[in-house]
Each structure stands twice: as structure tokens, then as C-alpha cells.
PDB file of C-alpha atoms in Angstrom:
ATOM      1  CA  MET A   1       0.154   0.015   0.038  1.00  0.00           C
ATOM      2  CA  THR A   2       1.621   3.462  -1.013  1.00  0.00           C
ATOM      3  CA  SER A   3       1.907   5.530   1.247  1.00  0.00           C
ATOM      4  CA  ILE A   4       1.963   9.317   0.739  1.00  0.00           C
ATOM      5  CA  ALA A   5       3.116  12.164   2.930  1.00  0.00           C
ATOM      6  CA  VAL A   6       1.427  15.425   3.177  1.00  0.00           C
ATOM      7  CA  ILE A   7       4.068  18.356   3.991  1.00  0.00           C
ATOM      8  CA  GLY A   8       2.470  21.294   5.584  1.00  0.00           C
ATOM      9  CA  PHE A   9       3.838  24.693   7.195  1.00  0.00           C
ATOM     10  CA  GLY A  10       1.498  27.801   7.080  1.00  0.00           C
ATOM     11  CA  SER A  11      -2.615  27.790   7.318  1.00  0.00           C
ATOM     12  CA  LEU A  12      -2.824  23.648   6.269  1.00  0.00           C
ATOM     13  CA  LEU A  13      -2.384  22.743   9.559  1.00  0.00           C
ATOM     14  CA  TRP A  14      -5.469  24.356  11.697  1.00  0.00           C
ATOM     15  CA  ASP A  15      -7.539  24.900   8.150  1.00  0.00           C
ATOM     16  CA  LEU A  16      -7.431  21.541   5.871  1.00  0.00           C
ATOM     17  CA  GLU A  17     -10.904  22.188   4.348  1.00  0.00           C
ATOM     18  CA  SER A  18     -11.693  20.342   1.372  1.00  0.00           C
ATOM     19  CA  LEU A  19      -8.631  18.116   2.202  1.00  0.00           C
ATOM     20  CA  ALA A  20      -9.560  16.908   5.447  1.00  0.00           C
ATOM     21  CA  ILE A  21     -12.198  14.426   3.700  1.00  0.00           C
ATOM     22  CA  ASN A  22      -8.753  13.363   2.639  1.00  0.00           C
ATOM     23  CA  VAL A  23      -6.387  12.995   4.887  1.00  0.00           C
ATOM     24  CA  ARG A  24      -6.382  10.191   8.200  1.00  0.00           C
ATOM     25  CA  GLY A  25      -4.677  10.379  11.292  1.00  0.00           C
ATOM     26  CA  GLY A  26      -3.571  14.132  12.664  1.00  0.00           C
ATOM     27  CA  TRP A  27      -0.063  16.043  12.365  1.00  0.00           C
ATOM     28  CA  HIS A  28       2.416  15.307  13.640  1.00  0.00           C
ATOM     29  CA  MET A  29       4.483  19.023  13.977  1.00  0.00           C
ATOM     30  CA  TYR A  30       8.458  19.138  13.350  1.00  0.00           C
ATOM     31  CA  VAL A  31       9.506  15.697  11.713  1.00  0.00           C
ATOM     32  CA  GLY A  32       8.706  17.094   8.417  1.00  0.00           C
ATOM     33  CA  PRO A  33      12.112  18.145   6.171  1.00  0.00           C
ATOM     34  CA  TYR A  34      13.519  21.525   7.143  1.00  0.00           C
ATOM     35  CA  PHE A  35      12.326  24.307   3.962  1.00  0.00           C
ATOM     36  CA  PRO A  36      13.187  28.467   3.842  1.00  0.00           C
ATOM     37  CA  LEU A  37      10.441  29.599   5.159  1.00  0.00           C
ATOM     38  CA  GLU A  38       9.103  33.138   5.526  1.00  0.00           C
ATOM     39  CA  PHE A  39       5.787  35.231   5.488  1.00  0.00           C
ATOM     40  CA  SER A  40       6.646  37.175   2.172  1.00  0.00           C
ATOM     41  CA  LEU A  41       2.898  35.794   0.131  1.00  0.00           C
ATOM     42  CA  VAL A  42       0.318  38.218  -0.156  1.00  0.00           C
ATOM     43  CA  SER A  43      -2.830  36.410   0.023  1.00  0.00           C
ATOM     44  CA  GLU A  44      -5.722  37.301  -1.654  1.00  0.00           C
ATOM     45  CA  LYS A  45      -7.713  34.646   0.390  1.00  0.00           C
ATOM     46  CA  ARG A  46      -6.349  36.520   3.478  1.00  0.00           C
ATOM     47  CA  LEU A  47      -7.166  39.694   2.784  1.00  0.00           C
ATOM     48  CA  GLY A  48      -4.039  40.889   1.636  1.00  0.00           C
ATOM     49  CA  ALA A  49      -2.021  39.540   5.195  1.00  0.00           C
ATOM     50  CA  LEU A  50       1.195  38.186   4.695  1.00  0.00           C
ATOM     51  CA  ALA A  51       1.301  34.200   4.764  1.00  0.00           C
ATOM     52  CA  LEU A  52       4.427  31.508   4.678  1.00  0.00           C
ATOM     53  CA  VAL A  53       5.401  30.282   1.594  1.00  0.00           C
ATOM     54  CA  VAL A  54       8.927  28.533   0.419  1.00  0.00           C
ATOM     55  CA  ASP A  55      11.312  31.446  -0.288  1.00  0.00           C
ATOM     56  CA  GLU A  56      14.997  30.859  -1.118  1.00  0.00           C
ATOM     57  CA  GLU A  57      15.788  34.817  -0.259  1.00  0.00           C
ATOM     58  CA  ASN A  58      14.647  35.428   2.141  1.00  0.00           C
ATOM     59  CA  GLY A  59      13.584  32.552   4.549  1.00  0.00           C
ATOM     60  CA  ALA A  60      14.285  30.853   7.311  1.00  0.00           C
ATOM     61  CA  HIS A  61      15.046  26.767   7.463  1.00  0.00           C
ATOM     62  CA  CYS A  62      12.245  25.713   9.697  1.00  0.00           C
ATOM     63  CA  PRO A  63      10.919  22.115  10.422  1.00  0.00           C
ATOM     64  CA  THR A  64       7.785  21.210   9.065  1.00  0.00           C
ATOM     65  CA  CYS A  65       4.767  18.789  10.385  1.00  0.00           C
ATOM     66  CA  VAL A  66       3.369  15.724   8.770  1.00  0.00           C
ATOM     67  CA  ILE A  67       0.114  14.155   7.506  1.00  0.00           C
ATOM     68  CA  GLU A  68      -0.902  11.442   6.075  1.00  0.00           C
ATOM     69  CA  SER A  69      -2.987  11.502   2.602  1.00  0.00           C
ATOM     70  CA  ALA A  70      -5.478   8.819   3.015  1.00  0.00           C
ATOM     71  CA  ARG A  71      -5.003   8.353  -1.400  1.00  0.00           C
ATOM     72  CA  HIS A  72      -3.398   5.390  -2.708  1.00  0.00           C
ATOM     73  CA  HIS A  73      -2.291   7.399  -5.648  1.00  0.00           C
ATOM     74  CA  LEU A  74       0.433  10.183  -6.279  1.00  0.00           C
ATOM     75  CA  SER A  75      -1.736  12.223  -8.764  1.00  0.00           C
ATOM     76  CA  ASP A  76      -4.702  11.829  -6.508  1.00  0.00           C
ATOM     77  CA  ALA A  77      -2.866  13.501  -3.600  1.00  0.00           C
ATOM     78  CA  THR A  78      -1.748  16.160  -5.356  1.00  0.00           C
ATOM     79  CA  SER A  79      -4.826  17.228  -6.803  1.00  0.00           C
ATOM     80  CA  ASP A  80      -6.205  17.142  -3.795  1.00  0.00           C
ATOM     81  CA  LEU A  81      -4.119  19.528  -2.466  1.00  0.00           C
ATOM     82  CA  ALA A  82      -3.893  21.992  -5.426  1.00  0.00           C
ATOM     83  CA  ARG A  83      -7.412  22.476  -4.629  1.00  0.00           C
ATOM     84  CA  ARG A  84      -7.945  23.378  -1.485  1.00  0.00           C
ATOM     85  CA  GLU A  85      -4.801  25.626  -1.955  1.00  0.00           C
ATOM     86  CA  ARG A  86      -6.939  26.726  -4.946  1.00  0.00           C
ATOM     87  CA  ALA A  87      -3.978  26.687  -6.963  1.00  0.00           C
ATOM     88  CA  PRO A  88      -2.916  25.356 -10.496  1.00  0.00           C
ATOM     89  CA  LEU A  89      -1.352  21.461 -10.377  1.00  0.00           C
ATOM     90  CA  GLU A  90       2.269  22.199 -11.490  1.00  0.00           C
ATOM     91  CA  THR A  91       2.418  24.538  -8.406  1.00  0.00           C
ATOM     92  CA  ILE A  92       2.027  21.700  -5.850  1.00  0.00           C
ATOM     93  CA  GLY A  93       5.342  20.290  -5.362  1.00  0.00           C
ATOM     94  CA  PHE A  94       6.095  16.305  -5.017  1.00  0.00           C
ATOM     95  CA  PHE A  95       8.301  13.761  -4.940  1.00  0.00           C
ATOM     96  CA  ASP A  96       8.368  10.145  -5.329  1.00  0.00           C
ATOM     97  CA  ARG A  97      10.628   7.422  -4.283  1.00  0.00           C
ATOM     98  CA  SER A  98      10.050   4.368  -5.884  1.00  0.00           C
ATOM     99  CA  ASN A  99      11.528   5.856  -9.254  1.00  0.00           C
ATOM    100  CA  GLY A 100      12.935   9.255  -7.714  1.00  0.00           C
ATOM    101  CA  ASP A 101      10.884  11.220  -9.901  1.00  0.00           C
ATOM    102  CA  SER A 102       9.762  15.136  -8.547  1.00  0.00           C
ATOM    103  CA  ARG A 103       8.343  18.015  -9.611  1.00  0.00           C
ATOM    104  CA  THR A 104       9.241  21.222  -7.956  1.00  0.00           C
ATOM    105  CA  ALA A 105      10.384  24.724  -8.403  1.00  0.00           C
ATOM    106  CA  ASN A 106      14.017  24.756  -7.151  1.00  0.00           C
ATOM    107  CA  PRO A 107      15.898  20.665  -7.822  1.00  0.00           C
ATOM    108  CA  ASP A 108      17.771  21.478  -4.461  1.00  0.00           C
ATOM    109  CA  ARG A 109      14.301  20.951  -2.647  1.00  0.00           C
ATOM    110  CA  ALA A 110      13.184  18.105  -3.633  1.00  0.00           C
ATOM    111  CA  GLU A 111      17.050  16.358  -2.622  1.00  0.00           C
ATOM    112  CA  ILE A 112      15.787  17.633   1.041  1.00  0.00           C
ATOM    113  CA  VAL A 113      12.750  15.614   0.670  1.00  0.00           C
ATOM    114  CA  GLY A 114      14.141  12.163  -0.667  1.00  0.00           C
ATOM    115  CA  LYS A 115      16.902  12.720   2.000  1.00  0.00           C
ATOM    116  CA  TRP A 116      14.065  13.028   4.237  1.00  0.00           C
ATOM    117  CA  LEU A 117      11.900  10.305   2.988  1.00  0.00           C
ATOM    118  CA  ALA A 118      14.832   8.191   2.677  1.00  0.00           C
ATOM    119  CA  SER A 119      14.553   7.998   6.620  1.00  0.00           C
ATOM    120  CA  THR A 120      10.702   7.387   6.586  1.00  0.00           C
ATOM    121  CA  ASN A 121       8.198   5.113   5.949  1.00  0.00           C
ATOM    122  CA  TYR A 122       6.210   6.976   3.772  1.00  0.00           C
ATOM    123  CA  ASP A 123       6.933   6.217  -0.248  1.00  0.00           C
ATOM    124  CA  SER A 124       6.008  10.041  -1.610  1.00  0.00           C
ATOM    125  CA  ALA A 125       5.889  13.064  -0.085  1.00  0.00           C
ATOM    126  CA  ILE A 126       4.002  16.509  -1.320  1.00  0.00           C
ATOM    127  CA  TRP A 127       3.637  20.382  -0.504  1.00  0.00           C
ATOM    128  CA  THR A 128       2.359  23.402  -1.463  1.00  0.00           C
ATOM    129  CA  ASP A 129       5.565  24.725  -3.370  1.00  0.00           C
ATOM    130  CA  GLY A 130       4.415  28.334  -4.305  1.00  0.00           C
ATOM    131  CA  ALA A 131       6.774  30.978  -4.918  1.00  0.00           C
ATOM    132  CA  SER A 132       6.960  34.565  -3.172  1.00  0.00           C
ATOM    133  CA  ASN A 133       4.510  37.203  -4.946  1.00  0.00           C
ATOM    134  CA  PHE A 134       5.570  40.680  -2.811  1.00  0.00           C
ATOM    135  CA  LEU A 135       7.291  41.941  -5.312  1.00  0.00           C
ATOM    136  CA  ARG A 136       4.822  41.471  -8.090  1.00  0.00           C
ATOM    137  CA  VAL A 137       1.428  42.853  -6.088  1.00  0.00           C
ATOM    138  CA  THR A 138       3.802  45.593  -4.385  1.00  0.00           C
ATOM    139  CA  GLY A 139       6.060  46.599  -6.915  1.00  0.00           C
ATOM    140  CA  ARG A 140       8.390  46.484  -3.405  1.00  0.00           C
ATOM    141  CA  PRO A 141      10.940  43.446  -3.258  1.00  0.00           C
ATOM    142  CA  PHE A 142      11.023  41.888   0.473  1.00  0.00           C
ATOM    143  CA  SER A 143      12.460  42.882   3.786  1.00  0.00           C
ATOM    144  CA  LEU A 144      11.719  43.708   6.391  1.00  0.00           C
ATOM    145  CA  SER A 145      10.531  47.056   6.361  1.00  0.00           C
ATOM    146  CA  SER A 146       8.362  46.559   3.857  1.00  0.00           C
ATOM    147  CA  ALA A 147       6.934  44.235   5.372  1.00  0.00           C
ATOM    148  CA  ARG A 148       5.784  46.024   7.722  1.00  0.00           C
ATOM    149  CA  GLU A 149       4.741  48.759   6.047  1.00  0.00           C
ATOM    150  CA  HIS A 150       2.684  46.887   3.552  1.00  0.00           C
ATOM    151  CA  LEU A 151       0.788  45.200   7.031  1.00  0.00           C
ATOM    152  CA  ILE A 152       0.820  48.525   8.465  1.00  0.00           C
ATOM    153  CA  ALA A 153      -1.744  50.160   5.344  1.00  0.00           C
ATOM    154  CA  LEU A 154      -3.994  46.313   5.997  1.00  0.00           C
ATOM    155  CA  ASP A 155      -7.857  48.053   7.194  1.00  0.00           C
ATOM    156  CA  THR A 156      -8.757  46.620  10.005  1.00  0.00           C
ATOM    157  CA  GLN A 157     -10.130  43.428   9.098  1.00  0.00           C
ATOM    158  CA  SER A 158      -7.037  42.343   6.908  1.00  0.00           C
ATOM    159  CA  THR A 159      -4.844  43.384  10.043  1.00  0.00           C
ATOM    160  CA  GLN A 160      -7.343  40.542  12.003  1.00  0.00           C
ATOM    161  CA  GLU A 161      -6.544  38.405   9.787  1.00  0.00           C
ATOM    162  CA  ALA A 162      -2.435  38.731   9.226  1.00  0.00           C
ATOM    163  CA  GLN A 163      -2.344  38.757  13.629  1.00  0.00           C
ATOM    164  CA  ARG A 164      -4.428  35.291  13.357  1.00  0.00           C
ATOM    165  CA  TYR A 165      -2.169  33.993  10.677  1.00  0.00           C
ATOM    166  CA  LEU A 166       0.696  34.777  12.377  1.00  0.00           C
ATOM    167  CA  ARG A 167      -0.323  33.910  15.923  1.00  0.00           C
ATOM    168  CA  ASN A 168      -1.678  30.203  14.393  1.00  0.00           C
ATOM    169  CA  ALA A 169       1.420  29.716  12.490  1.00  0.00           C
ATOM    170  CA  PRO A 170       3.901  26.954  13.934  1.00  0.00           C
ATOM    171  CA  LYS A 171       5.407  28.344  16.675  1.00  0.00           C
ATOM    172  CA  ARG A 172       8.893  26.288  15.138  1.00  0.00           C
ATOM    173  CA  VAL A 173       8.383  28.398  12.458  1.00  0.00           C
ATOM    174  CA  ASP A 174      10.515  30.823  13.546  1.00  0.00           C
ATOM    175  CA  THR A 175      10.916  33.697  10.684  1.00  0.00           C
ATOM    176  CA  PRO A 176      13.211  37.600  10.561  1.00  0.00           C
ATOM    177  CA  LEU A 177       9.259  38.659  10.336  1.00  0.00           C
ATOM    178  CA  ARG A 178       7.405  36.791  12.521  1.00  0.00           C
ATOM    179  CA  ARG A 179      10.419  37.669  15.318  1.00  0.00           C
ATOM    180  CA  ALA A 180      10.250  41.135  14.348  1.00  0.00           C
ATOM    181  CA  SER A 181       6.565  41.399  14.758  1.00  0.00           C
ATOM    182  CA  VAL A 182       6.726  40.468  18.394  1.00  0.00           C
ATOM    183  CA  ASP A 183      10.041  42.414  19.143  1.00  0.00           C
ATOM    184  CA  THR A 184       9.524  45.362  18.167  1.00  0.00           C
ATOM    185  CA  LYS A 185       6.470  47.539  19.151  1.00  0.00           C
ATOM    186  CA  TRP A 186       4.886  48.309  15.275  1.00  0.00           C
ATOM    187  CA  TRP A 187       2.414  46.098  15.886  1.00  0.00           C
ATOM    188  CA  SER A 188       0.843  46.767  19.280  1.00  0.00           C
ATOM    189  CA  ALA A 189       0.658  49.864  18.155  1.00  0.00           C
ATOM    190  CA  ARG A 190      -0.914  49.150  15.232  1.00  0.00           C
ATOM    191  CA  THR A 191      -3.951  46.848  16.190  1.00  0.00           C
ATOM    192  CA  GLU A 192      -4.325  49.029  19.655  1.00  0.00           C
ATOM    193  CA  SER A 193      -4.902  52.406  17.727  1.00  0.00           C
ATOM    194  CA  GLN A 194      -7.511  50.219  15.133  1.00  0.00           C
ATOM    195  CA  SER A 195      -8.919  48.934  18.197  1.00  0.00           C
ATOM    196  CA  GLU A 196      -9.049  52.717  19.962  1.00  0.00           C
ATOM    197  CA  ASN A 197     -10.797  54.270  16.364  1.00  0.00           C
ATOM    198  CA  LYS A 198     -13.384  50.542  16.003  1.00  0.00           C
ATOM    199  CA  GLY A 199     -13.971  51.319  19.541  1.00  0.00           C
ATOM    200  CA  VAL A 200     -15.129  55.170  19.019  1.00  0.00           C
ATOM    201  CA  SER A 201     -17.174  54.363  15.933  1.00  0.00           C
ATOM    202  CA  ASN A 202     -18.887  51.198  17.391  1.00  0.00           C
ATOM    203  CA  GLY A 203     -19.446  53.786  21.541  1.00  0.00           C
ATOM    204  CA  LYS A 204     -16.823  51.071  23.207  1.00  0.00           C
ATOM    205  CA  ARG A 205     -13.423  50.397  23.091  1.00  0.00           C
ATOM    206  CA  SER A 206     -12.147  46.913  21.159  1.00  0.00           C
ATOM    207  CA  ARG A 207      -9.484  45.088  22.177  1.00  0.00           C
ATOM    208  CA  LEU A 208      -7.450  42.797  19.787  1.00  0.00           C
ATOM    209  CA  VAL A 209      -5.367  39.866  21.162  1.00  0.00           C
ATOM    210  CA  ASP A 210      -1.732  40.808  20.905  1.00  0.00           C
ATOM    211  CA  LEU A 211       0.828  38.026  19.015  1.00  0.00           C
ATOM    212  CA  PRO A 212       2.691  35.488  20.946  1.00  0.00           C
TER     213      PRO A 212
END
């Protein structure tokens, strides 16, 4: 029986959506291969919030998590993940240990996943293999300062979604932007200002939960 690992590192961990019916068991935290990750994807689904993506240029190497697909064919498993991600099939990476076939935007990533698979009982692995769109969407190269400017410019609903995403991301996904959002005052100042404005408009003071 073919065993397929679904590698996750972002919202997939707390929001399987359509994938929920095609996986078995729960998430195994931080047992997957290390990927360079950063919050450098401007997510339309998440109202312009910055989401995690594999980013060789800006990312920090972080452990990923694994859940087992209930499928027995790699093509079915990749289609399941593409459907959940609302992404083209070509953006779903895979590595098949039985024959060495792979699809990934970076050949080094195939080697990383292949070596990891060799230490497991899985026959193959799939993951979301997208790329940062920050430059294309914002017109500026990704940096901590440009990411900060993008987040500060978000409206209240988008800010709440950005905060929720940062809060829910796996704790050991320790990227430069996440550290900056925790170690500096700019995020708290932003949410406090929005909370006060919302409180005034509603006739009462609202409170947003701080980042971890």
C-alpha cells in the first residue's frame, strides 16, 4: 500500500478545508524536512495578509509538519492539495521515492525531500511549492521594512486576519518577520490604534489579542 506524506507549514495545519476528507490521523509536528520559510506571500484569500511560503531568498530554515494522505495514488493526492490551495497543479511539489520522479521549483528542494523520505516509511511526499509574490503585488522587493509598511497599510479586517495568521502559524516557524512582529512595538501600536478607532465608532472600546 502506497503511503503519501502531506508536508505542511502554514494554514493547512489549522484549516484543512476540502483536504480533511482525504487525510488520515492528525498532524505530526516538526518531523518533516526543513524548508526556507517566510511570510512573504500576499494572500488574496486572507485579505492581503502575509502568508507563509517557501522562499529561498528571504526565508529561515524551519521544520515542517506531516499528515498522511488517505489516497493511494500520487496524482490523486496532488490534485487534492491543489484543490485545497486553490492553486494550479503545477505549484504542488512532489517526490516519489519509488522511481525518483519529482516536481519542484528548486532542484535542491527535491534532494532535501528525497533524503528526508529515505528516513521515513513514506513512499512519497507532496507540498505546496509556490513562491513569494510580494514584489509582483506590491512593486517592492520583500524586506522587513517593506513588509512592515504593507501590514501597517492594511485595513482593520485585513489586519485582524494578518494577526490571526501570524498567531496560528506553527511556533517553531521562526522567521525574521515573525521575530520582528514580536520583538518590536509597531504591530501593537497598529492594533491598539485600530482598536481605539473601532471602539469609538461602536461607542465602546474593542480589544485585539496581541501576537504570541
